[in-house]
Amino acid sequence: MSNKDVQVLVTGGTGFIAQHCMLALLNDGYRVRTTVRSLAREAEVRANLRTGGVEAGERLSFVAADLGRDDGWAEAAAGCTYVMHGASPTPTGNQTSDEEWTRPAVDGNVRVLRAARDAGVRRVVLTSAFGAICAGHGPMTRPFNETDWSDLTSKHVWPYQKSKTLSERAAWDFVAREGQGLELSAINPVTVLGPVLGADYSHSIRLIKNILEGQPGNPKLNSGFVDVRDVADLHLRAMTHEAARGERFLAIAGESMWLADLAGVLKQRMGPLADKVSTRVLPNAVVRLGALKDPALRGAVPLLGLVLNATSEKAMRLLGWSPRSREDAIVATAESLARLGLLRSSQ
């Protein structure tokens, strides 16, 4: 069967990773169906794919479906050979409880897997997160790998990380207990960078945007980075490769790095666009003080000074995955923000 006869469901079609997965699938000849909460966003999704170089036409179709409800999921999964499930509900407001994060994420994963099983889907590739691997551990003497799970007994696990951990575990449990032969693979990317396709971009992209727009310095935070195009490529490999069945795959390019070093890459590679970039490291005390007023900084405090290195050796060995460098991912992000006029300095 050629790829043009194979239909793939990609959930959460407005998402950054999901759209790059759709680009990769369409470029490989697959037919794609995607879910959106509102069909009013179809034009925006198609425009973003056009920015990514693909005129999808009739090879792309849309179904309205919400992770919080059963409606639409049977229709979405019908006739699909594979599912890439990256949609994840995100509660709004700063006062959301753990339960408000966790319950929708767990229920949403199970809802999609049940629809996939009932439709006779062969394999689901779940977009999980490094947050399901790295949280609550404290200092590590080795890189994180796929055998690690976040320690939910730690008081330093934030609701997002808890929701990603519990929802991925729920997915593996469902497939083991009720999957009836449905296959599952999970992709756990670190901080995802790469070309932005439109004005609705992910939280990780804001990191680069803030540095380029002149934030006064960098907290002593460490992270791994990976290009979204390589994350999409890993999803495709995990979708069809025999060795990927029942496996998790960490996605990171090279070693982790400090934010100040990331700023240094921008300074070195982006010319005048990086005129406002500061490579200064903010003292931990300043960040802790700022976190008292800024909820966005609060989650960073337990991570100050922690090395969050990880390894993608498994994906490289089993699936032949070969990501571009972290530096190229950083530069591609900056270039796309400038190209689309999304930086204050470029408008």
mmCIF file of N, CA and C in Angstrom, residues 18-120:
data_model
loop_
_atom_site.group_PDB
_atom_site.id
_atom_site.type_symbol
_atom_site.label_atom_id
_atom_site.label_comp_id
_atom_site.label_asym_id
_atom_site.label_seq_id
_atom_site.Cartn_x
_atom_site.Cartn_y
_atom_site.Cartn_z
ATOM 1 N N ALA A 18 2.105 19.528 16.205
ATOM 2 C CA ALA A 18 1.114 18.865 15.341
ATOM 3 C C ALA A 18 1.221 19.375 13.906
ATOM 4 N N GLN A 19 1.379 20.686 13.729
ATOM 5 C CA GLN A 19 1.443 21.229 12.373
ATOM 6 C C GLN A 19 2.704 20.784 11.647
ATOM 7 N N HIS A 20 3.805 20.689 12.369
ATOM 8 C CA HIS A 20 5.023 20.184 11.729
ATOM 9 C C HIS A 20 4.914 18.680 11.433
ATOM 10 N N CYS A 21 4.184 17.940 12.268
ATOM 11 C CA CYS A 21 3.905 16.526 11.958
ATOM 12 C C CYS A 21 3.068 16.422 10.686
ATOM 13 N N MET A 22 2.075 17.302 10.551
ATOM 14 C CA MET A 22 1.250 17.299 9.335
ATOM 15 C C MET A 22 2.085 17.617 8.100
ATOM 16 N N LEU A 23 2.988 18.597 8.221
ATOM 17 C CA LEU A 23 3.877 18.922 7.102
ATOM 18 C C LEU A 23 4.704 17.704 6.691
ATOM 19 N N ALA A 24 5.268 17.011 7.683
ATOM 20 C CA ALA A 24 6.104 15.835 7.392
ATOM 21 C C ALA A 24 5.282 14.733 6.733
ATOM 22 N N LEU A 25 4.075 14.503 7.249
ATOM 23 C CA LEU A 25 3.203 13.461 6.679
ATOM 24 C C LEU A 25 2.788 13.803 5.249
ATOM 25 N N LEU A 26 2.364 15.047 5.040
ATOM 26 C CA LEU A 26 1.923 15.461 3.703
ATOM 27 C C LEU A 26 3.086 15.411 2.713
ATOM 28 N N ASN A 27 4.267 15.819 3.157
ATOM 29 C CA ASN A 27 5.453 15.743 2.290
ATOM 30 C C ASN A 27 5.810 14.302 1.939
ATOM 31 N N ASP A 28 5.424 13.367 2.823
ATOM 32 C CA ASP A 28 5.692 11.946 2.581
ATOM 33 C C ASP A 28 4.558 11.267 1.820
ATOM 34 N N GLY A 29 3.545 12.047 1.445
ATOM 35 C CA GLY A 29 2.478 11.505 0.610
ATOM 36 C C GLY A 29 1.249 10.995 1.337
ATOM 37 N N TYR A 30 1.242 11.038 2.658
ATOM 38 C CA TYR A 30 0.082 10.541 3.413
ATOM 39 C C TYR A 30 -1.113 11.478 3.276
ATOM 40 N N ARG A 31 -2.296 10.924 3.484
ATOM 41 C CA ARG A 31 -3.493 11.744 3.658
ATOM 42 C C ARG A 31 -3.644 12.016 5.155
ATOM 43 N N VAL A 32 -4.029 13.220 5.502
ATOM 44 C CA VAL A 32 -4.067 13.623 6.909
ATOM 45 C C VAL A 32 -5.461 14.124 7.277
ATOM 46 N N ARG A 33 -5.925 13.676 8.420
ATOM 47 C CA ARG A 33 -7.126 14.261 9.028
ATOM 48 C C ARG A 33 -6.672 14.865 10.355
ATOM 49 N N THR A 34 -7.209 16.018 10.697
ATOM 50 C CA THR A 34 -6.819 16.614 11.975
ATOM 51 C C THR A 34 -8.044 17.083 12.743
ATOM 52 N N THR A 35 -7.911 17.106 14.063
ATOM 53 C CA THR A 35 -9.004 17.607 14.904
ATOM 54 C C THR A 35 -8.679 19.017 15.377
ATOM 55 N N VAL A 36 -9.723 19.819 15.435
ATOM 56 C CA VAL A 36 -9.642 21.155 16.027
ATOM 57 C C VAL A 36 -10.886 21.326 16.891
ATOM 58 N N ARG A 37 -10.778 22.143 17.921
ATOM 59 C CA ARG A 37 -11.958 22.363 18.754
ATOM 60 C C ARG A 37 -13.026 23.137 18.001
ATOM 61 N N SER A 38 -12.576 24.020 17.103
ATOM 62 C CA SER A 38 -13.516 24.807 16.306
ATOM 63 C C SER A 38 -13.092 24.781 14.843
ATOM 64 N N LEU A 39 -14.020 24.426 13.961
ATOM 65 C CA LEU A 39 -13.711 24.388 12.526
ATOM 66 C C LEU A 39 -13.404 25.774 11.971
ATOM 67 N N ALA A 40 -13.713 26.808 12.752
ATOM 68 C CA ALA A 40 -13.395 28.181 12.328
ATOM 69 C C ALA A 40 -11.887 28.382 12.168
ATOM 70 N N ARG A 41 -11.075 27.475 12.733
ATOM 71 C CA ARG A 41 -9.615 27.647 12.662
ATOM 72 C C ARG A 41 -8.985 26.909 11.476
ATOM 73 N N GLU A 42 -9.832 26.290 10.633
ATOM 74 C CA GLU A 42 -9.286 25.551 9.484
ATOM 75 C C GLU A 42 -8.422 26.439 8.592
ATOM 76 N N ALA A 43 -8.912 27.636 8.272
ATOM 77 C CA ALA A 43 -8.168 28.528 7.367
ATOM 78 C C ALA A 43 -6.797 28.882 7.944
ATOM 79 N N GLU A 44 -6.757 29.119 9.259
ATOM 80 C CA GLU A 44 -5.487 29.450 9.927
ATOM 81 C C GLU A 44 -4.503 28.290 9.834
ATOM 82 N N VAL A 45 -4.989 27.073 10.071
ATOM 83 C CA VAL A 45 -4.109 25.896 10.005
ATOM 84 C C VAL A 45 -3.574 25.720 8.585
ATOM 85 N N ARG A 46 -4.462 25.841 7.601
ATOM 86 C CA ARG A 46 -4.022 25.704 6.203
ATOM 87 C C ARG A 46 -2.997 26.783 5.827
ATOM 88 N N ALA A 47 -3.209 27.997 6.327
ATOM 89 C CA ALA A 47 -2.264 29.092 6.050
ATOM 90 C C ALA A 47 -0.898 28.798 6.672
ATOM 91 N N ASN A 48 -0.892 28.242 7.895
ATOM 92 C CA ASN A 48 0.377 27.897 8.544
ATOM 93 C C ASN A 48 1.117 26.809 7.772
ATOM 94 N N LEU A 49 0.385 25.818 7.278
ATOM 95 C CA LEU A 49 1.014 24.752 6.490
ATOM 96 C C LEU A 49 1.580 25.334 5.191
ATOM 97 N N ARG A 50 0.881 26.320 4.635
ATOM 98 C CA ARG A 50 1.375 26.995 3.425
ATOM 99 C C ARG A 50 2.695 27.703 3.727
ATOM 100 N N THR A 51 2.763 28.353 4.898
ATOM 101 C CA THR A 51 4.017 28.984 5.337
ATOM 102 C C THR A 51 5.129 27.944 5.416
ATOM 103 N N GLY A 52 4.752 26.723 5.822
ATOM 104 C CA GLY A 52 5.716 25.621 5.900
ATOM 105 C C GLY A 52 6.000 24.961 4.561
ATOM 106 N N GLY A 53 5.401 25.475 3.480
ATOM 107 C CA GLY A 53 5.731 24.996 2.138
ATOM 108 C C GLY A 53 4.799 23.964 1.556
ATOM 109 N N VAL A 54 3.652 23.715 2.205
ATOM 110 C CA VAL A 54 2.743 22.674 1.709
ATOM 111 C C VAL A 54 1.347 23.247 1.462
ATOM 112 N N GLU A 55 0.867 23.077 0.240
ATOM 113 C CA GLU A 55 -0.530 23.378 -0.098
ATOM 114 C C GLU A 55 -1.280 22.052 0.018
ATOM 115 N N ALA A 56 -2.015 21.877 1.114
ATOM 116 C CA ALA A 56 -2.553 20.556 1.461
ATOM 117 C C ALA A 56 -3.743 20.146 0.605
ATOM 118 N N GLY A 57 -4.561 21.105 0.216
ATOM 119 C CA GLY A 57 -5.712 20.788 -0.622
ATOM 120 C C GLY A 57 -6.600 19.712 -0.021
ATOM 121 N N GLU A 58 -7.024 18.778 -0.865
ATOM 122 C CA GLU A 58 -7.968 17.730 -0.435
ATOM 123 C C GLU A 58 -7.293 16.618 0.354
ATOM 124 N N ARG A 59 -5.972 16.650 0.422
ATOM 125 C CA ARG A 59 -5.284 15.589 1.192
ATOM 126 C C ARG A 59 -5.389 15.822 2.696
ATOM 127 N N LEU A 60 -5.937 16.987 3.072
ATOM 128 C CA LEU A 60 -6.113 17.317 4.488
ATOM 129 C C LEU A 60 -7.587 17.574 4.767
ATOM 130 N N SER A 61 -8.108 16.925 5.818
ATOM 131 C CA SER A 61 -9.498 17.161 6.216
ATOM 132 C C SER A 61 -9.555 17.460 7.708
ATOM 133 N N PHE A 62 -10.660 18.061 8.138
ATOM 134 C CA PHE A 62 -10.810 18.533 9.516
ATOM 135 C C PHE A 62 -12.059 17.944 10.156
ATOM 136 N N VAL A 63 -11.942 17.628 11.444
ATOM 137 C CA VAL A 63 -13.086 17.185 12.241
ATOM 138 C C VAL A 63 -13.081 17.987 13.540
ATOM 139 N N ALA A 64 -14.245 18.450 13.954
ATOM 140 C CA ALA A 64 -14.343 19.155 15.238
ATOM 141 C C ALA A 64 -14.423 18.134 16.363
ATOM 142 N N ALA A 65 -13.487 18.218 17.300
ATOM 143 C CA ALA A 65 -13.488 17.307 18.452
ATOM 144 C C ALA A 65 -12.743 17.968 19.604
ATOM 145 N N ASP A 66 -13.253 17.756 20.797
ATOM 146 C CA ASP A 66 -12.680 18.328 22.015
ATOM 147 C C ASP A 66 -12.283 17.178 22.922
ATOM 148 N N LEU A 67 -11.091 17.256 23.513
ATOM 149 C CA LEU A 67 -10.621 16.166 24.382
ATOM 150 C C LEU A 67 -11.526 15.945 25.595
ATOM 151 N N GLY A 68 -12.311 16.956 25.938
ATOM 152 C CA GLY A 68 -13.181 16.846 27.101
ATOM 153 C C GLY A 68 -14.520 16.186 26.825
ATOM 154 N N ARG A 69 -14.777 15.840 25.540
ATOM 155 C CA ARG A 69 -16.078 15.253 25.188
ATOM 156 C C ARG A 69 -15.890 14.106 24.206
ATOM 157 N N ASP A 70 -16.838 13.190 24.170
ATOM 158 C CA ASP A 70 -16.758 12.035 23.259
ATOM 159 C C ASP A 70 -17.078 12.406 21.816
ATOM 160 N N ASP A 71 -17.878 13.463 21.618
ATOM 161 C CA ASP A 71 -18.348 13.813 20.271
ATOM 162 C C ASP A 71 -17.188 14.008 19.301
ATOM 163 N N GLY A 72 -17.318 13.409 18.132
ATOM 164 C CA GLY A 72 -16.367 13.655 17.045
ATOM 165 C C GLY A 72 -15.204 12.689 16.964
ATOM 166 N N TRP A 73 -14.882 12.015 18.065
ATOM 167 C CA TRP A 73 -13.670 11.181 18.043
ATOM 168 C C TRP A 73 -13.817 9.920 17.198
ATOM 169 N N ALA A 74 -15.004 9.309 17.197
ATOM 170 C CA ALA A 74 -15.222 8.120 16.354
ATOM 171 C C ALA A 74 -15.085 8.509 14.883
ATOM 172 N N GLU A 75 -15.678 9.651 14.525
ATOM 173 C CA GLU A 75 -15.585 10.155 13.147
ATOM 174 C C GLU A 75 -14.133 10.479 12.789
ATOM 175 N N ALA A 76 -13.415 11.068 13.729
ATOM 176 C CA ALA A 76 -12.020 11.457 13.474
ATOM 177 C C ALA A 76 -11.136 10.245 13.209
ATOM 178 N N ALA A 77 -11.350 9.177 13.959
ATOM 179 C CA ALA A 77 -10.470 7.997 13.857
ATOM 180 C C ALA A 77 -10.874 7.044 12.732
ATOM 181 N N ALA A 78 -12.102 7.152 12.259
ATOM 182 C CA ALA A 78 -12.604 6.202 11.260
ATOM 183 C C ALA A 78 -11.727 6.177 10.014
ATOM 184 N N GLY A 79 -11.309 4.974 9.607
ATOM 185 C CA GLY A 79 -10.539 4.828 8.384
ATOM 186 C C GLY A 79 -9.072 5.185 8.494
ATOM 187 N N CYS A 80 -8.617 5.517 9.704
ATOM 188 C CA CYS A 80 -7.197 5.887 9.877
ATOM 189 C C CYS A 80 -6.358 4.665 10.239
ATOM 190 N N THR A 81 -5.189 4.579 9.647
ATOM 191 C CA THR A 81 -4.252 3.493 9.959
ATOM 192 C C THR A 81 -3.413 3.850 11.177
ATOM 193 N N TYR A 82 -3.083 5.140 11.303
ATOM 194 C CA TYR A 82 -2.248 5.606 12.414
ATOM 195 C C TYR A 82 -2.859 6.862 13.025
ATOM 196 N N VAL A 83 -2.482 7.114 14.272
ATOM 197 C CA VAL A 83 -2.865 8.346 14.957
ATOM 198 C C VAL A 83 -1.618 8.957 15.586
ATOM 199 N N MET A 84 -1.425 10.255 15.367
ATOM 200 C CA MET A 84 -0.434 11.009 16.135
ATOM 201 C C MET A 84 -1.220 11.885 17.103
ATOM 202 N N HIS A 85 -1.074 11.588 18.371
ATOM 203 C CA HIS A 85 -1.894 12.286 19.372
ATOM 204 C C HIS A 85 -1.040 13.246 20.195
ATOM 205 N N GLY A 86 -1.163 14.531 19.852
ATOM 206 C CA GLY A 86 -0.403 15.539 20.584
ATOM 207 C C GLY A 86 -1.272 16.556 21.286
ATOM 208 N N ALA A 87 -2.583 16.511 21.013
ATOM 209 C CA ALA A 87 -3.477 17.491 21.639
ATOM 210 C C ALA A 87 -3.461 17.303 23.148
ATOM 211 N N SER A 88 -3.402 18.427 23.866
ATOM 212 C CA SER A 88 -3.410 18.358 25.324
ATOM 213 C C SER A 88 -4.151 19.565 25.861
ATOM 214 N N PRO A 89 -5.141 19.332 26.708
ATOM 215 C CA PRO A 89 -5.891 20.464 27.247
ATOM 216 C C PRO A 89 -5.029 21.271 28.207
ATOM 217 N N THR A 90 -5.082 22.591 28.098
ATOM 218 C CA THR A 90 -4.330 23.466 28.997
ATOM 219 C C THR A 90 -5.310 24.381 29.721
ATOM 220 N N PRO A 91 -5.435 24.221 31.040
ATOM 221 C CA PRO A 91 -6.358 25.092 31.761
ATOM 222 C C PRO A 91 -5.874 26.537 31.735
ATOM 223 N N THR A 92 -6.811 27.468 31.815
ATOM 224 C CA THR A 92 -6.426 28.882 31.797
ATOM 225 C C THR A 92 -6.500 29.465 33.198
ATOM 226 N N GLY A 93 -5.747 30.541 33.404
ATOM 227 C CA GLY A 93 -5.754 31.195 34.719
ATOM 228 C C GLY A 93 -4.651 30.643 35.610
ATOM 229 N N ASN A 94 -4.232 31.443 36.591
ATOM 230 C CA ASN A 94 -3.113 31.052 37.460
ATOM 231 C C ASN A 94 -3.534 30.205 38.652
ATOM 232 N N GLN A 95 -4.836 30.123 38.903
ATOM 233 C CA GLN A 95 -5.283 29.446 40.127
ATOM 234 C C GLN A 95 -5.738 28.007 39.881
ATOM 235 N N THR A 96 -5.342 27.440 38.742
ATOM 236 C CA THR A 96 -5.794 26.087 38.425
ATOM 237 C C THR A 96 -5.132 25.071 39.357
ATOM 238 N N SER A 97 -5.916 24.107 39.777
ATOM 239 C CA SER A 97 -5.417 23.064 40.681
ATOM 240 C C SER A 97 -4.772 21.938 39.879
ATOM 241 N N ASP A 98 -4.051 21.049 40.583
ATOM 242 C CA ASP A 98 -3.488 19.867 39.942
ATOM 243 C C ASP A 98 -4.564 19.094 39.196
ATOM 244 N N GLU A 99 -5.722 18.951 39.841
ATOM 245 C CA GLU A 99 -6.817 18.164 39.269
ATOM 246 C C GLU A 99 -7.302 18.782 37.948
ATOM 247 N N GLU A 100 -7.331 20.115 37.889
ATOM 248 C CA GLU A 100 -7.793 20.787 36.668
ATOM 249 C C GLU A 100 -6.822 20.583 35.502
ATOM 250 N N TRP A 101 -5.550 20.347 35.811
ATOM 251 C CA TRP A 101 -4.571 19.999 34.780
ATOM 252 C C TRP A 101 -4.651 18.512 34.440
ATOM 253 N N THR A 102 -4.659 17.691 35.474
ATOM 254 C CA THR A 102 -4.444 16.255 35.310
ATOM 255 C C THR A 102 -5.643 15.520 34.731
ATOM 256 N N ARG A 103 -6.822 15.766 35.289
ATOM 257 C CA ARG A 103 -7.997 14.993 34.887
ATOM 258 C C ARG A 103 -8.283 15.117 33.393
ATOM 259 N N PRO A 104 -8.325 16.348 32.821
ATOM 260 C CA PRO A 104 -8.590 16.449 31.378
ATOM 261 C C PRO A 104 -7.513 15.771 30.526
ATOM 262 N N ALA A 105 -6.255 15.838 30.972
ATOM 263 C CA ALA A 105 -5.164 15.235 30.195
ATOM 264 C C ALA A 105 -5.270 13.711 30.199
ATOM 265 N N VAL A 106 -5.531 13.141 31.367
ATOM 266 C CA VAL A 106 -5.680 11.683 31.481
ATOM 267 C C VAL A 106 -6.900 11.227 30.684
ATOM 268 N N ASP A 107 -8.043 11.871 30.932
ATOM 269 C CA ASP A 107 -9.269 11.484 30.231
ATOM 270 C C ASP A 107 -9.139 11.663 28.726
ATOM 271 N N GLY A 108 -8.456 12.736 28.309
ATOM 272 C CA GLY A 108 -8.277 12.998 26.885
ATOM 273 C C GLY A 108 -7.465 11.910 26.203
ATOM 274 N N ASN A 109 -6.373 11.480 26.830
ATOM 275 C CA ASN A 109 -5.563 10.404 26.247
ATOM 276 C C ASN A 109 -6.367 9.119 26.101
ATOM 277 N N VAL A 110 -7.090 8.777 27.147
ATOM 278 C CA VAL A 110 -7.878 7.528 27.117
ATOM 279 C C VAL A 110 -8.978 7.628 26.056
ATOM 280 N N ARG A 111 -9.598 8.793 25.954
ATOM 281 C CA ARG A 111 -10.673 9.007 24.968
ATOM 282 C C ARG A 111 -10.143 8.779 23.541
ATOM 283 N N VAL A 112 -8.969 9.341 23.226
ATOM 284 C CA VAL A 112 -8.388 9.183 21.891
ATOM 285 C C VAL A 112 -7.976 7.735 21.645
ATOM 286 N N LEU A 113 -7.367 7.106 22.640
ATOM 287 C CA LEU A 113 -6.935 5.710 22.478
ATOM 288 C C LEU A 113 -8.130 4.779 22.284
ATOM 289 N N ARG A 114 -9.209 5.027 23.004
ATOM 290 C CA ARG A 114 -10.404 4.187 22.860
ATOM 291 C C ARG A 114 -10.987 4.326 21.452
ATOM 292 N N ALA A 115 -11.037 5.578 20.958
ATOM 293 C CA ALA A 115 -11.549 5.803 19.604
ATOM 294 C C ALA A 115 -10.646 5.130 18.563
ATOM 295 N N ALA A 116 -9.330 5.204 18.788
ATOM 296 C CA ALA A 116 -8.380 4.569 17.870
ATOM 297 C C ALA A 116 -8.559 3.051 17.869
ATOM 298 N N ARG A 117 -8.673 2.478 19.057
ATOM 299 C CA ARG A 117 -8.873 1.024 19.166
ATOM 300 C C ARG A 117 -10.152 0.598 18.454
ATOM 301 N N ASP A 118 -11.240 1.318 18.713
ATOM 302 C CA ASP A 118 -12.537 0.948 18.137
ATOM 303 C C ASP A 118 -12.564 1.107 16.624
ATOM 304 N N ALA A 119 -11.698 1.996 16.099
ATOM 305 C CA ALA A 119 -11.650 2.225 14.651
ATOM 306 C C ALA A 119 -10.678 1.277 13.951
ATOM 307 N N GLY A 120 -9.988 0.432 14.725
ATOM 308 C CA GLY A 120 -9.039 -0.504 14.121
ATOM 309 C C GLY A 120 -7.714 0.118 13.726
#
